């Protein structure tokens, strides 16, 4: 009776099953790590409380405290989330703006722009919705929902971390909004990429309004009583825009 000698190089079925099991375990571990990473709090997100409300009126996003009376200064702020000078102004005037808003001394009417996405010649229409348009869409959606705290902190983040934010995709924007207290419905809508049609319409209206006032479009601009208070601002003085606005409004 002969006995078959097994080739030592031949892999048995047990070995193959073991390899498959190992691959499955590795996949599960990677999935768990990614899931845990996605659900960990994002460190360093703005987390300031506010004492004002946010309302949307057409293309205008209005921040105002209940304390704001008829003597409150109204500042129209034209800015683009891709504009480095806008970021400089927002960061430099951050503390003054928050205090003046909370105290009711200042009402801010944001007129968000997206011209830095690249517009068609002689037109406010953007060629392609990029960072300016996409973040405008998110900020406007937050404002429509009346979440002043989230709007303020999201605005702060976009201006503070502007260069990094420019690289974010829809999922990353959704993550930071969630980290700052956005509800599940809002976060899901952002993750699925908001329709930018409304954002484009908002930006186009603001573009045309600024062009009507100044005869040109650039950013940032702060209009108080029909005048651009930044027109004669000294170099490096963008961060003092709140004090300039208050002085102009009470002159």
Short mmCIF file of N, CA and C in Angstrom, two decimals, residues 80-231:
data_model
loop_
_atom_site.label_atom_id
_atom_site.label_comp_id
_atom_site.label_asym_id
_atom_site.label_seq_id
_atom_site.Cartn_x
_atom_site.Cartn_y
_atom_site.Cartn_z
N UNK A 80 -15.40 88.31 2.03
CA UNK A 80 -15.31 87.05 1.30
C UNK A 80 -14.48 86.10 2.16
N UNK A 81 -14.96 84.88 2.35
CA UNK A 81 -14.27 83.94 3.24
C UNK A 81 -12.91 83.51 2.72
N UNK A 82 -12.57 83.88 1.49
CA UNK A 82 -11.23 83.58 0.96
C UNK A 82 -10.30 84.79 1.02
N UNK A 83 -10.79 85.91 1.55
CA UNK A 83 -10.04 87.16 1.55
C UNK A 83 -9.14 87.26 2.78
N UNK A 84 -7.84 87.37 2.55
CA UNK A 84 -6.90 87.43 3.68
C UNK A 84 -7.05 88.72 4.48
N UNK A 85 -7.38 89.82 3.82
CA UNK A 85 -7.58 91.08 4.52
C UNK A 85 -8.85 91.02 5.39
N UNK A 86 -9.86 90.29 4.90
CA UNK A 86 -11.07 90.08 5.70
C UNK A 86 -10.74 89.30 6.96
N UNK A 87 -9.87 88.31 6.82
CA UNK A 87 -9.45 87.51 7.97
C UNK A 87 -8.68 88.38 8.96
N UNK A 88 -7.81 89.24 8.44
CA UNK A 88 -7.06 90.15 9.30
C UNK A 88 -8.01 91.07 10.07
N UNK A 89 -9.00 91.59 9.38
CA UNK A 89 -9.96 92.49 10.02
C UNK A 89 -10.79 91.76 11.07
N UNK A 90 -11.27 90.56 10.71
CA UNK A 90 -12.11 89.80 11.63
C UNK A 90 -11.36 89.40 12.90
N UNK A 91 -10.12 88.97 12.74
CA UNK A 91 -9.34 88.55 13.90
C UNK A 91 -8.93 89.75 14.76
N UNK A 92 -8.49 90.82 14.11
CA UNK A 92 -8.05 91.98 14.85
C UNK A 92 -9.17 92.65 15.62
N UNK A 93 -10.37 92.65 15.06
CA UNK A 93 -11.50 93.31 15.72
C UNK A 93 -12.41 92.36 16.48
N UNK A 94 -11.99 91.10 16.61
CA UNK A 94 -12.85 90.06 17.18
C UNK A 94 -13.41 90.43 18.56
N UNK A 95 -12.53 90.72 19.49
CA UNK A 95 -12.96 90.99 20.86
C UNK A 95 -13.84 92.24 20.94
N UNK A 96 -13.45 93.30 20.21
CA UNK A 96 -14.23 94.53 20.20
C UNK A 96 -15.61 94.30 19.59
N UNK A 97 -15.67 93.51 18.54
CA UNK A 97 -16.95 93.25 17.88
C UNK A 97 -17.88 92.46 18.81
N UNK A 98 -17.37 91.43 19.45
CA UNK A 98 -18.19 90.62 20.34
C UNK A 98 -18.74 91.47 21.48
N UNK A 99 -17.90 92.30 22.05
CA UNK A 99 -18.34 93.15 23.16
C UNK A 99 -19.40 94.16 22.70
N UNK A 100 -19.15 94.81 21.56
CA UNK A 100 -20.09 95.82 21.06
C UNK A 100 -21.42 95.20 20.66
N UNK A 101 -21.39 94.00 20.10
CA UNK A 101 -22.63 93.29 19.75
C UNK A 101 -23.40 92.91 21.00
N UNK A 102 -22.71 92.30 21.95
CA UNK A 102 -23.37 91.86 23.18
C UNK A 102 -23.97 93.02 23.97
N UNK A 103 -23.29 94.17 23.93
CA UNK A 103 -23.76 95.34 24.67
C UNK A 103 -24.86 96.11 23.95
N UNK A 104 -25.07 95.79 22.69
CA UNK A 104 -26.10 96.49 21.92
C UNK A 104 -25.62 97.79 21.33
N UNK A 105 -24.31 98.05 21.38
CA UNK A 105 -23.77 99.28 20.80
C UNK A 105 -23.65 99.18 19.28
N UNK A 106 -23.54 97.96 18.79
CA UNK A 106 -23.28 97.72 17.37
C UNK A 106 -24.23 96.66 16.82
N UNK A 107 -24.73 96.91 15.63
CA UNK A 107 -25.49 95.92 14.86
C UNK A 107 -24.67 95.65 13.60
N UNK A 108 -24.42 94.39 13.30
CA UNK A 108 -23.62 94.04 12.12
C UNK A 108 -24.51 93.36 11.09
N UNK A 109 -24.48 93.91 9.90
CA UNK A 109 -25.20 93.30 8.78
C UNK A 109 -24.17 92.75 7.79
N UNK A 110 -23.97 91.45 7.86
CA UNK A 110 -23.00 90.81 6.96
C UNK A 110 -23.60 90.69 5.55
N UNK A 111 -22.82 91.15 4.59
CA UNK A 111 -23.16 90.97 3.18
C UNK A 111 -22.03 90.15 2.55
N UNK A 112 -22.23 88.85 2.56
CA UNK A 112 -21.17 87.94 2.16
C UNK A 112 -20.99 87.90 0.64
N UNK A 113 -19.73 87.83 0.23
CA UNK A 113 -19.36 87.83 -1.18
C UNK A 113 -18.66 86.51 -1.54
N UNK A 114 -18.55 86.27 -2.85
CA UNK A 114 -17.81 85.07 -3.31
C UNK A 114 -16.99 85.36 -4.55
N UNK A 115 -16.70 86.63 -4.83
CA UNK A 115 -16.03 87.00 -6.08
C UNK A 115 -14.62 86.41 -6.19
N UNK A 116 -14.02 86.03 -5.05
CA UNK A 116 -12.68 85.45 -5.11
C UNK A 116 -12.68 84.00 -5.62
N UNK A 117 -13.86 83.44 -5.84
CA UNK A 117 -13.94 82.16 -6.54
C UNK A 117 -13.66 82.35 -8.03
N UNK A 118 -13.70 83.60 -8.48
CA UNK A 118 -13.46 83.90 -9.89
C UNK A 118 -14.77 84.14 -10.61
N UNK A 119 -15.04 85.39 -10.98
CA UNK A 119 -16.30 85.72 -11.64
C UNK A 119 -16.12 85.87 -13.14
N UNK A 120 -17.25 85.80 -13.84
CA UNK A 120 -17.23 86.02 -15.28
C UNK A 120 -16.97 87.51 -15.54
N UNK A 121 -16.29 87.84 -16.62
CA UNK A 121 -15.96 89.25 -16.90
C UNK A 121 -17.18 90.15 -16.88
N UNK A 122 -17.11 91.21 -16.04
CA UNK A 122 -18.20 92.17 -15.96
C UNK A 122 -19.46 91.65 -15.31
N UNK A 123 -19.34 90.55 -14.59
CA UNK A 123 -20.53 89.93 -13.99
C UNK A 123 -20.22 89.42 -12.59
N UNK A 124 -21.23 89.40 -11.71
CA UNK A 124 -21.03 88.84 -10.37
C UNK A 124 -21.12 87.32 -10.33
N UNK A 125 -21.42 86.71 -11.44
CA UNK A 125 -21.61 85.25 -11.48
C UNK A 125 -20.26 84.54 -11.46
N UNK A 126 -20.12 83.58 -10.53
CA UNK A 126 -18.86 82.85 -10.42
C UNK A 126 -18.80 81.75 -11.49
N UNK A 127 -17.58 81.49 -11.95
CA UNK A 127 -17.39 80.45 -12.95
C UNK A 127 -17.62 79.07 -12.34
N UNK A 128 -17.14 78.91 -11.11
CA UNK A 128 -17.28 77.62 -10.43
C UNK A 128 -17.36 77.86 -8.92
N UNK A 129 -18.29 77.21 -8.27
CA UNK A 129 -18.44 77.35 -6.82
C UNK A 129 -17.26 76.69 -6.12
N UNK A 130 -16.44 77.52 -5.48
CA UNK A 130 -15.29 77.01 -4.75
C UNK A 130 -15.46 77.33 -3.26
N UNK A 131 -14.33 77.55 -2.59
CA UNK A 131 -14.36 77.73 -1.13
C UNK A 131 -15.27 78.87 -0.69
N UNK A 132 -15.17 80.03 -1.34
CA UNK A 132 -15.97 81.18 -0.93
C UNK A 132 -17.46 80.87 -0.99
N UNK A 133 -17.89 80.27 -2.09
CA UNK A 133 -19.31 79.98 -2.28
C UNK A 133 -19.78 78.89 -1.35
N UNK A 134 -18.99 77.84 -1.21
CA UNK A 134 -19.40 76.70 -0.39
C UNK A 134 -19.50 77.06 1.09
N UNK A 135 -18.55 77.85 1.59
CA UNK A 135 -18.61 78.26 2.99
C UNK A 135 -19.70 79.30 3.22
N UNK A 136 -19.93 80.16 2.22
CA UNK A 136 -21.04 81.10 2.30
C UNK A 136 -22.35 80.32 2.44
N UNK A 137 -22.50 79.26 1.67
CA UNK A 137 -23.72 78.45 1.71
C UNK A 137 -23.94 77.87 3.11
N UNK A 138 -22.86 77.42 3.74
CA UNK A 138 -22.98 76.84 5.09
C UNK A 138 -23.32 77.94 6.10
N UNK A 139 -22.60 79.06 6.05
CA UNK A 139 -22.85 80.15 6.99
C UNK A 139 -24.28 80.67 6.85
N UNK A 140 -24.75 80.80 5.62
CA UNK A 140 -26.10 81.31 5.37
C UNK A 140 -27.14 80.32 5.90
N UNK A 141 -26.89 79.05 5.70
CA UNK A 141 -27.81 78.02 6.20
C UNK A 141 -27.89 78.06 7.73
N UNK A 142 -26.75 78.23 8.38
CA UNK A 142 -26.73 78.33 9.85
C UNK A 142 -27.52 79.56 10.28
N UNK A 143 -27.31 80.68 9.59
CA UNK A 143 -28.02 81.92 9.93
C UNK A 143 -29.53 81.76 9.76
N UNK A 144 -29.95 81.08 8.69
CA UNK A 144 -31.39 80.88 8.46
C UNK A 144 -32.03 80.10 9.60
N UNK A 145 -31.26 79.24 10.23
CA UNK A 145 -31.78 78.43 11.33
C UNK A 145 -31.77 79.20 12.65
N UNK A 146 -31.24 80.42 12.64
CA UNK A 146 -31.29 81.27 13.82
C UNK A 146 -30.32 80.90 14.93
N UNK A 147 -29.27 80.17 14.60
CA UNK A 147 -28.30 79.77 15.61
C UNK A 147 -27.15 80.78 15.64
N UNK A 148 -27.31 81.83 16.46
CA UNK A 148 -26.32 82.91 16.50
C UNK A 148 -24.98 82.43 17.04
N UNK A 149 -25.01 81.59 18.04
CA UNK A 149 -23.76 81.10 18.64
C UNK A 149 -22.95 80.31 17.62
N UNK A 150 -23.62 79.42 16.89
CA UNK A 150 -22.93 78.61 15.90
C UNK A 150 -22.45 79.48 14.73
N UNK A 151 -23.27 80.44 14.31
CA UNK A 151 -22.84 81.33 13.22
C UNK A 151 -21.58 82.08 13.63
N UNK A 152 -21.58 82.63 14.83
CA UNK A 152 -20.43 83.41 15.30
C UNK A 152 -19.17 82.55 15.35
N UNK A 153 -19.28 81.38 15.93
CA UNK A 153 -18.10 80.51 16.07
C UNK A 153 -17.63 79.95 14.73
N UNK A 154 -18.56 79.68 13.82
CA UNK A 154 -18.18 79.20 12.50
C UNK A 154 -17.47 80.31 11.73
N UNK A 155 -17.99 81.51 11.82
CA UNK A 155 -17.36 82.67 11.18
C UNK A 155 -15.95 82.88 11.75
N UNK A 156 -15.84 82.79 13.06
CA UNK A 156 -14.54 82.93 13.72
C UNK A 156 -13.55 81.91 13.20
N UNK A 157 -13.99 80.66 13.08
CA UNK A 157 -13.11 79.59 12.62
C UNK A 157 -12.65 79.81 11.18
N UNK A 158 -13.58 80.18 10.31
CA UNK A 158 -13.22 80.38 8.91
C UNK A 158 -12.20 81.48 8.74
N UNK A 159 -12.31 82.53 9.55
CA UNK A 159 -11.37 83.64 9.44
C UNK A 159 -10.06 83.34 10.18
N UNK A 160 -10.14 82.67 11.30
CA UNK A 160 -8.94 82.37 12.08
C UNK A 160 -8.05 81.35 11.38
N UNK A 161 -8.66 80.31 10.82
CA UNK A 161 -7.93 79.21 10.18
C UNK A 161 -8.14 79.23 8.67
N UNK A 162 -8.10 80.40 8.08
CA UNK A 162 -8.50 80.57 6.69
C UNK A 162 -7.71 79.69 5.71
N UNK A 163 -6.41 79.66 5.85
CA UNK A 163 -5.60 78.87 4.91
C UNK A 163 -5.90 77.38 5.01
N UNK A 164 -6.07 76.90 6.22
CA UNK A 164 -6.39 75.48 6.42
C UNK A 164 -7.82 75.19 5.95
N UNK A 165 -8.74 76.09 6.27
CA UNK A 165 -10.15 75.89 5.91
C UNK A 165 -10.34 75.80 4.40
N UNK A 166 -9.48 76.50 3.66
CA UNK A 166 -9.59 76.49 2.20
C UNK A 166 -9.40 75.09 1.61
N UNK A 167 -8.80 74.18 2.38
CA UNK A 167 -8.54 72.82 1.91
C UNK A 167 -9.65 71.84 2.30
N UNK A 168 -10.57 72.27 3.14
CA UNK A 168 -11.59 71.36 3.66
C UNK A 168 -12.60 70.95 2.59
N UNK A 169 -13.00 69.68 2.66
CA UNK A 169 -14.09 69.22 1.82
C UNK A 169 -15.38 69.27 2.64
N UNK A 170 -16.49 68.85 2.05
CA UNK A 170 -17.79 68.93 2.71
C UNK A 170 -17.81 68.14 4.03
N UNK A 171 -17.16 66.97 4.03
CA UNK A 171 -17.15 66.14 5.23
C UNK A 171 -16.40 66.82 6.37
N UNK A 172 -15.31 67.48 6.05
CA UNK A 172 -14.54 68.16 7.09
C UNK A 172 -15.28 69.38 7.64
N UNK A 173 -15.96 70.10 6.77
CA UNK A 173 -16.78 71.23 7.23
C UNK A 173 -17.89 70.72 8.13
N UNK A 174 -18.50 69.61 7.74
CA UNK A 174 -19.57 69.01 8.55
C UNK A 174 -19.03 68.62 9.93
N UNK A 175 -17.82 68.10 9.97
CA UNK A 175 -17.23 67.68 11.24
C UNK A 175 -17.03 68.87 12.19
N UNK A 176 -16.53 69.99 11.66
CA UNK A 176 -16.29 71.13 12.54
C UNK A 176 -17.62 71.75 12.99
N UNK A 177 -18.61 71.76 12.11
CA UNK A 177 -19.93 72.27 12.50
C UNK A 177 -20.53 71.40 13.60
N UNK A 178 -20.37 70.09 13.45
CA UNK A 178 -20.83 69.18 14.49
C UNK A 178 -20.09 69.42 15.80
N UNK A 179 -18.78 69.64 15.70
CA UNK A 179 -17.96 69.88 16.88
C UNK A 179 -18.33 71.17 17.60
N UNK A 180 -18.95 72.11 16.88
CA UNK A 180 -19.36 73.36 17.49
C UNK A 180 -20.83 73.38 17.86
N UNK A 181 -21.47 72.20 17.82
CA UNK A 181 -22.84 72.10 18.32
C UNK A 181 -23.92 72.06 17.27
N UNK A 182 -23.56 71.91 15.99
CA UNK A 182 -24.58 71.81 14.95
C UNK A 182 -25.41 70.55 15.11
N UNK A 183 -26.72 70.65 14.86
CA UNK A 183 -27.58 69.48 15.04
C UNK A 183 -27.36 68.47 13.91
N UNK A 184 -27.86 67.26 14.11
CA UNK A 184 -27.61 66.16 13.17
C UNK A 184 -28.15 66.45 11.77
N UNK A 185 -29.30 67.09 11.69
CA UNK A 185 -29.90 67.39 10.39
C UNK A 185 -29.02 68.34 9.60
N UNK A 186 -28.55 69.39 10.27
CA UNK A 186 -27.68 70.36 9.61
C UNK A 186 -26.37 69.71 9.19
N UNK A 187 -25.76 68.96 10.08
CA UNK A 187 -24.49 68.31 9.80
C UNK A 187 -24.62 67.36 8.61
N UNK A 188 -25.70 66.60 8.58
CA UNK A 188 -25.94 65.66 7.48
C UNK A 188 -26.09 66.41 6.15
N UNK A 189 -26.81 67.53 6.17
CA UNK A 189 -27.02 68.31 4.95
C UNK A 189 -25.69 68.87 4.44
N UNK A 190 -24.84 69.32 5.34
CA UNK A 190 -23.53 69.85 4.94
C UNK A 190 -22.65 68.73 4.39
N UNK A 191 -22.69 67.59 5.04
CA UNK A 191 -21.86 66.46 4.60
C UNK A 191 -22.25 66.00 3.19
N UNK A 192 -23.54 66.12 2.87
CA UNK A 192 -24.03 65.73 1.54
C UNK A 192 -23.84 66.84 0.51
N UNK A 193 -23.21 67.94 0.92
CA UNK A 193 -22.93 69.11 0.08
C UNK A 193 -24.21 69.90 -0.22
N UNK A 194 -24.28 71.08 0.39
CA UNK A 194 -25.43 71.95 0.21
C UNK A 194 -25.51 72.45 -1.22
N UNK A 195 -26.74 72.64 -1.70
CA UNK A 195 -26.95 73.27 -2.99
C UNK A 195 -26.47 74.72 -2.88
N UNK A 196 -25.63 75.15 -3.81
CA UNK A 196 -25.05 76.49 -3.72
C UNK A 196 -25.84 77.55 -4.49
N UNK A 197 -26.98 77.18 -5.05
CA UNK A 197 -27.76 78.14 -5.84
C UNK A 197 -28.15 79.37 -5.04
N UNK A 198 -28.64 79.15 -3.83
CA UNK A 198 -29.04 80.27 -2.99
C UNK A 198 -27.84 81.11 -2.58
N UNK A 199 -26.74 80.46 -2.26
CA UNK A 199 -25.53 81.18 -1.88
C UNK A 199 -25.05 82.07 -3.02
N UNK A 200 -25.11 81.57 -4.24
CA UNK A 200 -24.71 82.36 -5.40
C UNK A 200 -25.60 83.58 -5.56
N UNK A 201 -26.90 83.39 -5.37
CA UNK A 201 -27.84 84.50 -5.50
C UNK A 201 -27.57 85.57 -4.43
N UNK A 202 -27.27 85.13 -3.21
CA UNK A 202 -26.95 86.04 -2.12
C UNK A 202 -25.70 86.85 -2.46
N UNK A 203 -24.67 86.16 -2.91
CA UNK A 203 -23.40 86.83 -3.23
C UNK A 203 -23.56 87.80 -4.40
N UNK A 204 -24.34 87.41 -5.40
CA UNK A 204 -24.55 88.28 -6.56
C UNK A 204 -25.26 89.57 -6.15
N UNK A 205 -26.26 89.46 -5.29
CA UNK A 205 -26.99 90.65 -4.84
C UNK A 205 -26.07 91.57 -4.04
N UNK A 206 -25.24 90.98 -3.19
CA UNK A 206 -24.31 91.79 -2.40
C UNK A 206 -23.24 92.44 -3.28
N UNK A 207 -22.79 91.71 -4.28
CA UNK A 207 -21.82 92.23 -5.25
C UNK A 207 -22.37 93.49 -5.92
N UNK A 208 -23.60 93.39 -6.41
CA UNK A 208 -24.21 94.51 -7.12
C UNK A 208 -24.47 95.69 -6.20
N UNK A 209 -24.82 95.42 -4.95
CA UNK A 209 -25.05 96.49 -3.99
C UNK A 209 -23.75 97.23 -3.67
N UNK A 210 -22.68 96.48 -3.48
CA UNK A 210 -21.39 97.11 -3.20
C UNK A 210 -20.90 97.90 -4.40
N UNK A 211 -21.11 97.36 -5.58
CA UNK A 211 -20.71 98.05 -6.81
C UNK A 211 -21.48 99.36 -6.95
N UNK A 212 -22.73 99.35 -6.54
CA UNK A 212 -23.55 100.56 -6.62
C UNK A 212 -23.05 101.63 -5.66
N UNK A 213 -22.58 101.21 -4.47
CA UNK A 213 -22.11 102.16 -3.46
C UNK A 213 -20.73 102.71 -3.80
N UNK A 214 -19.80 101.82 -4.18
CA UNK A 214 -18.40 102.21 -4.35
C UNK A 214 -17.95 102.29 -5.80
N UNK A 215 -18.74 101.75 -6.72
CA UNK A 215 -18.34 101.74 -8.11
C UNK A 215 -17.36 100.63 -8.45
N UNK A 216 -17.07 99.77 -7.48
CA UNK A 216 -16.15 98.66 -7.69
C UNK A 216 -16.45 97.59 -6.64
N UNK A 217 -15.83 96.45 -6.80
CA UNK A 217 -16.01 95.36 -5.83
C UNK A 217 -14.66 94.85 -5.38
N UNK A 218 -14.44 94.87 -4.08
CA UNK A 218 -13.25 94.30 -3.44
C UNK A 218 -13.66 94.03 -2.00
N UNK A 219 -12.75 93.61 -1.19
CA UNK A 219 -13.09 93.34 0.21
C UNK A 219 -11.83 93.45 1.08
N UNK A 220 -12.02 93.76 2.36
CA UNK A 220 -13.29 94.02 3.05
C UNK A 220 -13.71 95.48 2.92
N UNK A 221 -15.00 95.71 3.18
CA UNK A 221 -15.53 97.06 3.28
C UNK A 221 -16.55 97.09 4.41
N UNK A 222 -16.57 98.19 5.14
CA UNK A 222 -17.54 98.38 6.22
C UNK A 222 -18.24 99.71 5.94
N UNK A 223 -19.53 99.62 5.68
CA UNK A 223 -20.32 100.80 5.34
C UNK A 223 -21.15 101.23 6.54
N UNK A 224 -20.97 102.48 6.95
CA UNK A 224 -21.76 103.07 8.02
C UNK A 224 -22.36 104.37 7.50
N UNK A 225 -23.67 104.47 7.55
CA UNK A 225 -24.37 105.65 7.03
C UNK A 225 -23.97 105.96 5.59
N UNK A 226 -23.82 104.90 4.80
CA UNK A 226 -23.54 105.07 3.39
C UNK A 226 -22.09 105.33 3.03
N UNK A 227 -21.21 105.37 4.02
CA UNK A 227 -19.80 105.66 3.76
C UNK A 227 -18.90 104.49 4.18
N UNK A 228 -17.84 104.29 3.41
CA UNK A 228 -16.88 103.22 3.71
C UNK A 228 -15.89 103.73 4.76
N UNK A 229 -15.98 103.21 5.97
CA UNK A 229 -15.13 103.71 7.06
C UNK A 229 -13.69 103.23 6.93
N UNK A 230 -13.44 102.25 6.06
CA UNK A 230 -12.08 101.74 5.88
C UNK A 230 -11.32 102.50 4.80
N UNK A 231 -11.97 103.43 4.15
CA UNK A 231 -11.35 104.13 3.03
C UNK A 231 -10.05 104.82 3.43
#
